[in-house]
Amino acid sequence: MKTIRLEGKWTLSNRRGDVTVDATLPGDTHSALLRAGRMKNPYYGLQEMEALWAGREDWAYEREFSVPAEMLTEHSVFLHLENVDTISSVSINGRPAFRTANAFRRYRVEVKRLLKTGRNSLRIEIRSAEKAAQHEAKKMPYPVPHNWYPLQSPHRNLIRKTQCHAGWDWGPCLMVAGVYGELYLAGVSAARIEHVLVRQKHAGRRVEVEVCCEVISPRGGEAGYEMEFGDHKVSGRLKLRKGMNVLKRGIVLRNPKLWWPNGYGAAHLYDLRVSVAGDVVRKRVGIRKVEVRFEEDRHGLSLAFHVNGVPLFAKGANWVPADALPQRISRKMVGDLLASAVQANMNLIRVWGGGRYESEDFYDCCDEKGLLVWQDFMFACALYPAGKSFLANVRQEAEYQVKRLQHRACLALWCGNNEDIGALTWYEESRRNRDRYLVDYERLNEGVLGDTVRRLDPDRVFWPSSPCGGPGDYSDGWHNDSRGDMHFWNVWHDGKPFEDYLTIKPRFCSEFGYQSFPSIDSIRTYAPREQWNLTSPVMEHHQKNPGGNARILENMTRYFRFPKGFEDFVYLSQFQQGLAIRIAVEHFRRLRPVCMGALYWQLNETWPVCSWGSLNHDGKWKLLHYMARNFFAPLLVCVTQTADGRFEIWCCSDSLKDASGILSIRAMDFQGKVLRREQIRTKIPRLSSKRVKRALISDWAPVPAQAFLFVEWRSGGRICRATHFFRPFKECELARLNLTVRVSAAAEAGAFQVALAADVPAFGVSLDAKGIRGEFDDNVFTLLPGAGHSLKFLAKQRTTLAQFRKSLCVHHLRNTY
Ligand code: BMA
């Protein structure tokens, strides 16, 4: 196969003709305009508003390329375009070649007749997605509503584009256009590989890997092929029909090295190489058995992932695109975000339906790091059309994506959409005529998406929607905690106290979240200092959930004393976010095996904004992310209290071995005096949660507002800690403290040691190396007098000791007021 790469330099111009700039493909319009100085940074201040025009323009990308004569001696020459966003017409040498209408598809179209030897030109005219969507809306036989956020491009649900480009409750409205995947021309005579599909059949330690290769031959004939899997190799010759051919071979592995999710073992991958007539496809395949079990039981309908026979408590978060401008999303950026997920002890990431089917980089990383993927199809928070052409378009998208991703070890489950069952109850139209919209829903969801998965990836489960009570269940997954997966939003969207998390017993909680402000480093990238105020225009603009800031404030006044300044407020908003999610996750883990998963909303964000994310847009960890590392750790100790005046201590273990250890419990006052202590031996059976202590609060803390509980669980070299307040923080008279902070260079390059000591207990002690990329190996902790705390910071950029010392800033609860 001969190829001509078309990535690189292009020219971008608008139809009106007043903008012409250099551009890069793969890439997007907005990134090109920014680089050329025709757009201001839309992430800064209120400048998003000044970028809206670009989404309302029709754009054309253009370039020349040269075709050698021998290319045209091939029987076929096709143009490969991936992820063209969205509605476009492609022409070669001024003659129409084809049209695209789906950003999630790969187009491979025969174009030989349009090419000539020597100079050729290629033009991709992309219609304004906003206008195209409005045009679609006029053609609908009846309205097809979707969610509206403060800045919203209308009817995004009518075109097959990343839905959150149109604006979300954490995202800007930047209706980018462009091409994000590969672009090339290829000349073929014998055959080209369309897809390589892999199935695994496990029978004990014997695993049969079935490799199925789809080959297209322009004229039929014969070709040699090779398949290598690890050390195994098969080869031969293949008779080809004109058109589609299928080559299927089985390879038997005995005692293969298994692929394990993070926390359970190594994520071993085998190399797979397939070549047919010189066209080569390489993949990496992990051998593992993933089962998604949902079964009727006395609690309702369970939902749990089992990997290689081990029932796994799913710990993770929801993923949104790594940037609102697709061109900026790099392998490094994605790798960094996912590395942070792994460091926080996550084992499952949900690729949320309002974003995009992720890049190969993303799934490579998940395969390598042992992160399972819950993969939504890209439909979210809306009703969708079910007309013939829309369904046909979606079918092609689904077939392509399923074939592209089904070999992945990380891919655990396909899910129809995000919250589209719920959406049936959100709009006047669908409330009045539920039948009509439900039929449409089902045509798309089961008729196209479910059907595609069942045909092309029969070893995986198609979960109809998230949340969902199981196949055939169209009821409310928000408020029903007994069936399937649940999105629980009472605490954030309904403004309920954090303790509300304790009132549910979800089988699998795939979304629950609490917002915070981004870290100061992030705020600095969009707001000048005079805007550092909760209600300033810029701060309000970077809060896309109406009433969001008020809600953060409301809960702050519920639990904390009012912070004295903006930076204290930012710190406290992050501490409170961490607290909310910790309360939920600890509870869900205690519920094991009734509950088998906790995925908080959301891991990352597409631009710097107030959000539910635990990572700032630049990847820096918010306090929640540090707290997640503890509450998602394989061993967890946690304290909860009950309405009858007792506290309970629980140990949760995701370990494959029984965990024996020693639990030490201390009740102390705020001067650090121990009021009562106890030590107990514990033995926690593998993969379980167990209550290890239950006692009357009054026996430990005669005046609950004047004491706290500090618990330490030591087991097999691991130490877990928990601090519990019996009353809201604001009611407690925390002591003022003298804090000493010593900073030194650590042995390894770019690392620094910080030693902290205090004369009385300090709570929520958090460090921030402002302006320096990097993370601490521990953060957000309780500091007890007499027990210093030492931790390390690993810089991700060149940093001197003096710079680090200067950047370091320490927060704790008592110094917020
Ligand atoms: C969810 C998500 C998103 C949204 C989030 C916060 O349910 O699926 O649509 O951003 O809530 O409101």
CSV table of C-alpha atoms in Angstrom, one decimal, residues 254-474:
chain,number,residue,atom,x,y,z
A,254,ARG,CA,-1.6,-22.0,27.5
A,255,ASN,CA,-1.1,-20.3,30.8
A,256,PRO,CA,-1.0,-16.9,29.3
A,257,LYS,CA,0.1,-13.9,31.4
A,258,LEU,CA,-3.1,-12.2,32.4
A,259,TRP,CA,-4.0,-8.6,32.3
A,260,TRP,CA,-5.1,-7.2,35.6
A,261,PRO,CA,-6.7,-3.9,36.5
A,262,ASN,CA,-4.8,-1.4,38.7
A,263,GLY,CA,-4.5,-2.7,42.2
A,264,TYR,CA,-4.8,-6.4,41.3
A,265,GLY,CA,-1.6,-7.2,39.3
A,266,ALA,CA,0.3,-6.2,36.2
A,267,ALA,CA,-1.6,-5.1,33.1
A,268,HIS,CA,0.2,-7.5,30.8
A,269,LEU,CA,-0.2,-6.9,27.1
A,270,TYR,CA,0.7,-9.1,24.1
A,271,ASP,CA,1.7,-7.7,20.8
A,272,LEU,CA,-0.6,-8.5,17.9
A,273,ARG,CA,0.6,-7.9,14.3
A,274,VAL,CA,-1.5,-8.6,11.3
A,275,SER,CA,-0.4,-8.0,7.7
A,276,VAL,CA,-2.2,-8.6,4.5
A,277,ALA,CA,-0.7,-7.8,1.1
A,278,GLY,CA,1.7,-5.5,2.9
A,279,ASP,CA,-0.9,-3.5,4.8
A,280,VAL,CA,0.0,-3.9,8.5
A,281,VAL,CA,-2.0,-3.3,11.6
A,282,ARG,CA,-0.5,-3.5,15.1
A,283,LYS,CA,-2.4,-3.8,18.3
A,284,ARG,CA,-1.7,-4.7,21.9
A,285,VAL,CA,-4.1,-7.2,23.6
A,286,GLY,CA,-4.4,-8.1,27.2
A,287,ILE,CA,-5.7,-11.5,28.1
A,288,ARG,CA,-8.4,-11.2,30.7
A,289,LYS,CA,-11.9,-12.2,31.4
A,290,VAL,CA,-14.2,-9.3,32.2
A,291,GLU,CA,-17.8,-10.1,33.2
A,292,VAL,CA,-20.4,-7.5,34.0
A,293,ARG,CA,-22.9,-9.3,36.2
A,294,PHE,CA,-26.3,-8.0,36.8
A,295,GLU,CA,-28.6,-10.3,38.8
A,296,GLU,CA,-31.9,-10.2,40.6
A,297,ASP,CA,-31.2,-10.5,44.3
A,298,ARG,CA,-33.0,-9.6,47.5
A,299,HIS,CA,-31.9,-6.0,47.2
A,300,GLY,CA,-33.0,-5.5,43.6
A,301,LEU,CA,-30.7,-5.8,40.6
A,302,SER,CA,-27.0,-6.0,41.2
A,303,LEU,CA,-24.3,-4.6,39.0
A,304,ALA,CA,-20.7,-5.6,39.4
A,305,PHE,CA,-17.6,-6.1,37.3
A,306,HIS,CA,-15.7,-9.4,37.7
A,307,VAL,CA,-12.2,-9.6,36.3
A,308,ASN,CA,-10.5,-12.9,35.9
A,309,GLY,CA,-13.0,-14.2,38.4
A,310,VAL,CA,-12.4,-11.6,41.0
A,311,PRO,CA,-15.4,-9.4,42.0
A,312,LEU,CA,-14.0,-5.9,41.7
A,313,PHE,CA,-15.3,-2.9,43.6
A,314,ALA,CA,-15.1,-0.3,40.8
A,315,LYS,CA,-13.3,2.9,41.9
A,316,GLY,CA,-13.0,5.8,39.6
A,317,ALA,CA,-14.4,8.8,38.0
A,318,ASN,CA,-16.1,10.2,34.9
A,319,TRP,CA,-14.0,11.4,32.0
A,320,VAL,CA,-14.7,14.4,29.8
A,321,PRO,CA,-12.6,15.5,26.8
A,322,ALA,CA,-9.2,16.7,28.0
A,323,ASP,CA,-9.6,20.1,26.4
A,324,ALA,CA,-12.4,22.1,24.7
A,325,LEU,CA,-10.1,22.7,21.8
A,326,PRO,CA,-9.4,19.2,20.3
A,327,GLN,CA,-6.1,20.2,18.8
A,328,ARG,CA,-4.6,20.8,22.2
A,329,ILE,CA,-5.3,17.2,23.4
A,330,SER,CA,-2.0,15.4,23.3
A,331,ARG,CA,-0.9,12.0,24.2
A,332,LYS,CA,1.2,13.5,27.1
A,333,MET,CA,-1.8,15.4,28.5
A,334,VAL,CA,-4.0,12.4,28.4
A,335,GLY,CA,-1.3,10.2,29.8
A,336,ASP,CA,-0.7,12.6,32.7
A,337,LEU,CA,-4.4,12.8,33.6
A,338,LEU,CA,-4.7,9.0,33.5
A,339,ALA,CA,-1.5,8.6,35.5
A,340,SER,CA,-3.2,10.7,38.2
A,341,ALA,CA,-6.2,8.4,38.1
A,342,VAL,CA,-4.0,5.5,38.7
A,343,GLN,CA,-2.1,7.2,41.5
A,344,ALA,CA,-5.5,7.9,43.2
A,345,ASN,CA,-6.1,4.1,43.1
A,346,MET,CA,-8.8,4.2,40.5
A,347,ASN,CA,-9.5,1.1,38.4
A,348,LEU,CA,-12.3,2.2,36.2
A,349,ILE,CA,-12.9,5.3,34.1
A,350,ARG,CA,-16.2,6.1,32.5
A,351,VAL,CA,-16.0,7.8,29.1
A,352,TRP,CA,-19.0,10.0,29.4
A,353,GLY,CA,-21.5,10.2,26.6
A,354,GLY,CA,-21.4,14.0,26.2
A,355,GLY,CA,-17.8,13.9,25.1
A,356,ARG,CA,-16.2,11.8,22.4
A,357,TYR,CA,-15.1,8.3,21.7
A,358,GLU,CA,-11.6,8.8,22.9
A,359,SER,CA,-8.3,8.7,20.9
A,360,GLU,CA,-6.1,5.6,20.6
A,361,ASP,CA,-3.8,7.4,23.0
A,362,PHE,CA,-6.4,7.3,25.7
A,363,TYR,CA,-7.2,3.6,25.3
A,364,ASP,CA,-3.5,2.7,24.9
A,365,CYS,CA,-2.9,4.3,28.3
A,366,CYS,CA,-5.9,2.6,29.9
A,367,ASP,CA,-4.6,-0.8,28.6
A,368,GLU,CA,-1.2,-0.1,29.8
A,369,LYS,CA,-2.2,1.2,33.2
A,370,GLY,CA,-4.9,-1.3,34.0
A,371,LEU,CA,-7.8,1.2,33.9
A,372,LEU,CA,-11.0,-0.5,32.9
A,373,VAL,CA,-13.3,1.6,30.7
A,374,TRP,CA,-17.0,2.1,30.9
A,375,GLN,CA,-17.7,3.3,27.4
A,376,ASP,CA,-20.8,5.4,26.7
A,377,PHE,CA,-22.0,5.9,23.2
A,378,MET,CA,-21.9,9.6,22.5
A,379,PHE,CA,-25.4,10.7,23.5
A,380,ALA,CA,-26.2,12.8,26.5
A,381,CYS,CA,-28.8,14.7,28.3
A,382,ALA,CA,-31.2,15.0,25.4
A,383,LEU,CA,-33.8,13.3,23.2
A,384,TYR,CA,-32.5,12.3,19.8
A,385,PRO,CA,-34.1,11.9,16.4
A,386,ALA,CA,-35.0,8.5,15.1
A,387,GLY,CA,-35.5,9.3,11.4
A,388,LYS,CA,-34.1,6.9,8.8
A,389,SER,CA,-31.0,9.0,7.9
A,390,PHE,CA,-30.1,9.8,11.4
A,391,LEU,CA,-30.3,6.2,12.4
A,392,ALA,CA,-28.3,5.1,9.4
A,393,ASN,CA,-25.6,7.6,10.2
A,394,VAL,CA,-25.5,6.5,13.9
A,395,ARG,CA,-25.3,2.8,12.8
A,396,GLN,CA,-22.2,3.5,10.8
A,397,GLU,CA,-20.7,5.4,13.7
A,398,ALA,CA,-21.5,2.6,16.2
A,399,GLU,CA,-20.1,-0.1,13.8
A,400,TYR,CA,-16.9,1.8,13.3
A,401,GLN,CA,-16.4,2.5,17.0
A,402,VAL,CA,-17.2,-1.0,18.1
A,403,LYS,CA,-14.8,-2.5,15.6
A,404,ARG,CA,-12.2,0.0,16.4
A,405,LEU,CA,-12.3,-0.6,20.2
A,406,GLN,CA,-13.5,-4.1,20.8
A,407,HIS,CA,-10.0,-5.7,21.0
A,408,ARG,CA,-9.1,-3.5,24.0
A,409,ALA,CA,-8.4,-5.2,27.3
A,410,CYS,CA,-9.5,-2.1,29.1
A,411,LEU,CA,-12.9,-1.9,27.5
A,412,ALA,CA,-15.3,-3.4,30.0
A,413,LEU,CA,-18.8,-2.3,28.9
A,414,TRP,CA,-20.7,-0.4,26.3
A,415,CYS,CA,-23.4,1.9,27.5
A,416,GLY,CA,-26.1,3.4,25.3
A,417,ASN,CA,-26.0,7.0,26.6
A,418,ASN,CA,-25.8,9.4,29.5
A,419,GLU,CA,-29.1,10.2,31.2
A,420,ASP,CA,-31.3,9.9,28.1
A,421,ILE,CA,-33.9,7.9,29.9
A,422,GLY,CA,-34.2,10.6,32.5
A,423,ALA,CA,-34.4,13.2,29.7
A,424,LEU,CA,-37.7,11.7,28.7
A,425,THR,CA,-39.1,13.3,31.9
A,426,TRP,CA,-37.3,16.7,31.6
A,427,TYR,CA,-39.2,18.3,28.7
A,428,GLU,CA,-42.8,19.4,28.4
A,429,GLU,CA,-43.0,17.7,24.9
A,430,SER,CA,-41.8,14.3,26.1
A,431,ARG,CA,-43.9,14.4,29.2
A,432,ARG,CA,-47.0,15.0,27.2
A,433,ASN,CA,-46.1,12.4,24.6
A,434,ARG,CA,-43.8,10.0,26.3
A,435,ASP,CA,-44.8,7.1,24.0
A,436,ARG,CA,-43.6,8.8,20.9
A,437,TYR,CA,-40.3,9.8,22.4
A,438,LEU,CA,-39.8,6.5,24.1
A,439,VAL,CA,-40.3,4.6,20.8
A,440,ASP,CA,-37.7,6.9,19.2
A,441,TYR,CA,-35.4,6.4,22.1
A,442,GLU,CA,-35.7,2.6,21.7
A,443,ARG,CA,-35.2,2.7,18.0
A,444,LEU,CA,-31.9,4.4,18.4
A,445,ASN,CA,-30.7,2.8,21.6
A,446,GLU,CA,-31.7,-0.9,21.3
A,447,GLY,CA,-32.4,-0.9,17.6
A,448,VAL,CA,-29.1,0.6,16.5
A,449,LEU,CA,-26.6,0.7,19.4
A,450,GLY,CA,-27.5,-2.4,21.3
A,451,ASP,CA,-28.0,-4.3,18.1
A,452,THR,CA,-24.5,-3.3,16.9
A,453,VAL,CA,-22.8,-4.4,20.1
A,454,ARG,CA,-24.7,-7.7,20.1
A,455,ARG,CA,-23.7,-8.4,16.5
A,456,LEU,CA,-20.1,-7.1,16.5
A,457,ASP,CA,-19.0,-7.5,20.1
A,458,PRO,CA,-21.1,-10.3,21.6
A,459,ASP,CA,-18.7,-10.9,24.5
A,460,ARG,CA,-19.5,-7.5,26.0
A,461,VAL,CA,-22.5,-6.3,27.8
A,462,PHE,CA,-24.6,-3.5,26.3
A,463,TRP,CA,-25.9,-1.5,29.3
A,464,PRO,CA,-28.8,0.5,27.9
A,465,SER,CA,-28.1,3.8,29.6
A,466,SER,CA,-26.5,5.4,32.6
A,467,PRO,CA,-28.2,5.5,35.0
A,468,CYS,CA,-30.3,2.5,34.3
A,469,GLY,CA,-32.2,-0.1,36.2
A,470,GLY,CA,-31.3,-2.8,33.7
A,471,PRO,CA,-32.4,-3.9,30.2
A,472,GLY,CA,-36.0,-3.0,29.6
A,473,ASP,CA,-36.2,-0.6,32.6
A,474,TYR,CA,-37.2,2.9,31.7
